[in-house]
Amino acid sequence: VEAMCRVATTVPVFCKIRILGNPEATVAYARRLEAAGCSLLTVHCRTREAKHRGEPDFEHLARVPAALNIPVVANGGIGSLEEAADAIRRSGA
């Protein structure tokens, strides 16, 4: 991310991750991305192991925007306006 930010000086660098095994690990990873120059972070609310199965964990995600100073976008399990509103309410992202 740091290298991309050095090269892409006139455009923002956006990143996308999945939640990790616990909220602390996800927040630590997100903070490293922010420190490296990420301008916006999208977080898929299921682990890599879960892929696209099961319910997204928006409560896990909620720890991320609370810890960062960049915009955070919720991703995963959102298929309608109502689900988007619920994701925002539950996660702050």
GROMACS .gro file of C-alpha atoms in nm:
model
   93
    1VAL     CA    1   0.000   0.000   0.000
    2GLU     CA    2   0.285   0.238   0.083
    3ALA     CA    3   0.443   0.177  -0.258
    4MET     CA    4   0.111   0.232  -0.434
    5CYS     CA    5   0.059   0.558  -0.248
    6ARG     CA    6   0.405   0.681  -0.350
    7VAL     CA    7   0.328   0.614  -0.717
    8ALA     CA    8  -0.039   0.720  -0.717
    9THR     CA    9   0.019   1.067  -0.577
   10THR     CA   10  -0.287   1.223  -0.743
   11VAL     CA   11  -0.542   0.950  -0.673
   12PRO     CA   12  -0.658   0.793  -0.347
   13VAL     CA   13  -0.572   0.431  -0.272
   14PHE     CA   14  -0.867   0.221  -0.157
   15CYS     CA   15  -0.825  -0.121   0.007
   16LYS     CA   16  -1.055  -0.415   0.073
   17ILE     CA   17  -1.015  -0.679   0.342
   18ARG     CA   18  -1.217  -0.949   0.514
   19ILE     CA   19  -1.266  -0.958   0.888
   20LEU     CA   20  -1.007  -1.172   1.064
   21GLY     CA   21  -1.057  -1.428   1.342
   22ASN     CA   22  -1.111  -1.164   1.611
   23PRO     CA   23  -1.191  -0.791   1.617
   24GLU     CA   24  -0.853  -0.694   1.766
   25ALA     CA   25  -0.666  -0.853   1.476
   26THR     CA   26  -0.896  -0.688   1.222
   27VAL     CA   27  -0.850  -0.346   1.383
   28ALA     CA   28  -0.471  -0.389   1.398
   29TYR     CA   29  -0.460  -0.482   1.028
   30ALA     CA   30  -0.688  -0.192   0.934
   31ARG     CA   31  -0.468   0.050   1.130
   32ARG     CA   32  -0.161  -0.075   0.942
   33LEU     CA   33  -0.337  -0.012   0.611
   34GLU     CA   34  -0.439   0.337   0.722
   35ALA     CA   35  -0.083   0.414   0.835
   36ALA     CA   36   0.046   0.293   0.497
   37GLY     CA   37  -0.174   0.548   0.318
   38CYS     CA   38  -0.506   0.376   0.252
   39SER     CA   39  -0.770   0.647   0.195
   40LEU     CA   40  -1.083   0.430   0.220
   41LEU     CA   41  -1.124   0.078   0.353
   42THR     CA   42  -1.393  -0.169   0.251
   43VAL     CA   43  -1.441  -0.458   0.493
   44HIS     CA   44  -1.616  -0.780   0.393
   45CYS     CA   45  -1.796  -0.892   0.707
   46ARG     CA   46  -1.720  -1.262   0.680
   47THR     CA   47  -1.390  -1.440   0.729
   48ARG     CA   48  -1.199  -1.595   0.441
   49GLU     CA   49  -1.299  -1.938   0.571
   50ALA     CA   50  -1.669  -1.847   0.571
   51LYS     CA   51  -1.645  -1.708   0.216
   52HIS     CA   52  -2.003  -1.612   0.125
   53ARG     CA   53  -2.181  -1.844   0.370
   54GLY     CA   54  -2.343  -1.749   0.697
   55GLU     CA   55  -2.445  -1.417   0.841
   56PRO     CA   56  -2.211  -1.118   0.806
   57ASP     CA   57  -2.066  -1.004   1.138
   58PHE     CA   58  -2.144  -0.632   1.148
   59GLU     CA   59  -2.073  -0.613   1.520
   60HIS     CA   60  -1.716  -0.730   1.451
   61LEU     CA   61  -1.691  -0.465   1.179
   62ALA     CA   62  -1.815  -0.191   1.414
   63ARG     CA   63  -1.477  -0.188   1.589
   64VAL     CA   64  -1.300  -0.083   1.266
   65PRO     CA   65  -1.456   0.259   1.187
   66ALA     CA   66  -1.439   0.343   1.558
   67ALA     CA   67  -1.060   0.294   1.545
   68LEU     CA   68  -0.977   0.465   1.214
   69ASN     CA   69  -0.974   0.817   1.075
   70ILE     CA   70  -1.064   0.714   0.719
   71PRO     CA   71  -1.401   0.613   0.573
   72VAL     CA   72  -1.495   0.245   0.617
   73VAL     CA   73  -1.746   0.073   0.390
   74ALA     CA   74  -1.934  -0.242   0.493
   75ASN     CA   75  -1.943  -0.524   0.238
   76GLY     CA   76  -2.100  -0.869   0.229
   77GLY     CA   77  -2.454  -0.985   0.292
   78ILE     CA   78  -2.611  -0.662   0.172
   79GLY     CA   79  -2.868  -0.716  -0.101
   80SER     CA   80  -3.132  -0.452  -0.041
   81LEU     CA   81  -3.179  -0.098   0.085
   82GLU     CA   82  -3.314  -0.235   0.413
   83GLU     CA   83  -3.008  -0.458   0.459
   84ALA     CA   84  -2.780  -0.163   0.381
   85ALA     CA   85  -2.955   0.050   0.643
   86ASP     CA   86  -2.924  -0.235   0.896
   87ALA     CA   87  -2.552  -0.278   0.817
   88ILE     CA   88  -2.490   0.095   0.870
   89ARG     CA   89  -2.687   0.095   1.194
   90ARG     CA   90  -2.506  -0.210   1.332
   91SER     CA   91  -2.153  -0.126   1.216
   92GLY     CA   92  -2.123   0.248   1.169
   93ALA     CA   93  -1.972   0.176   0.828
   0.00000   0.00000   0.00000
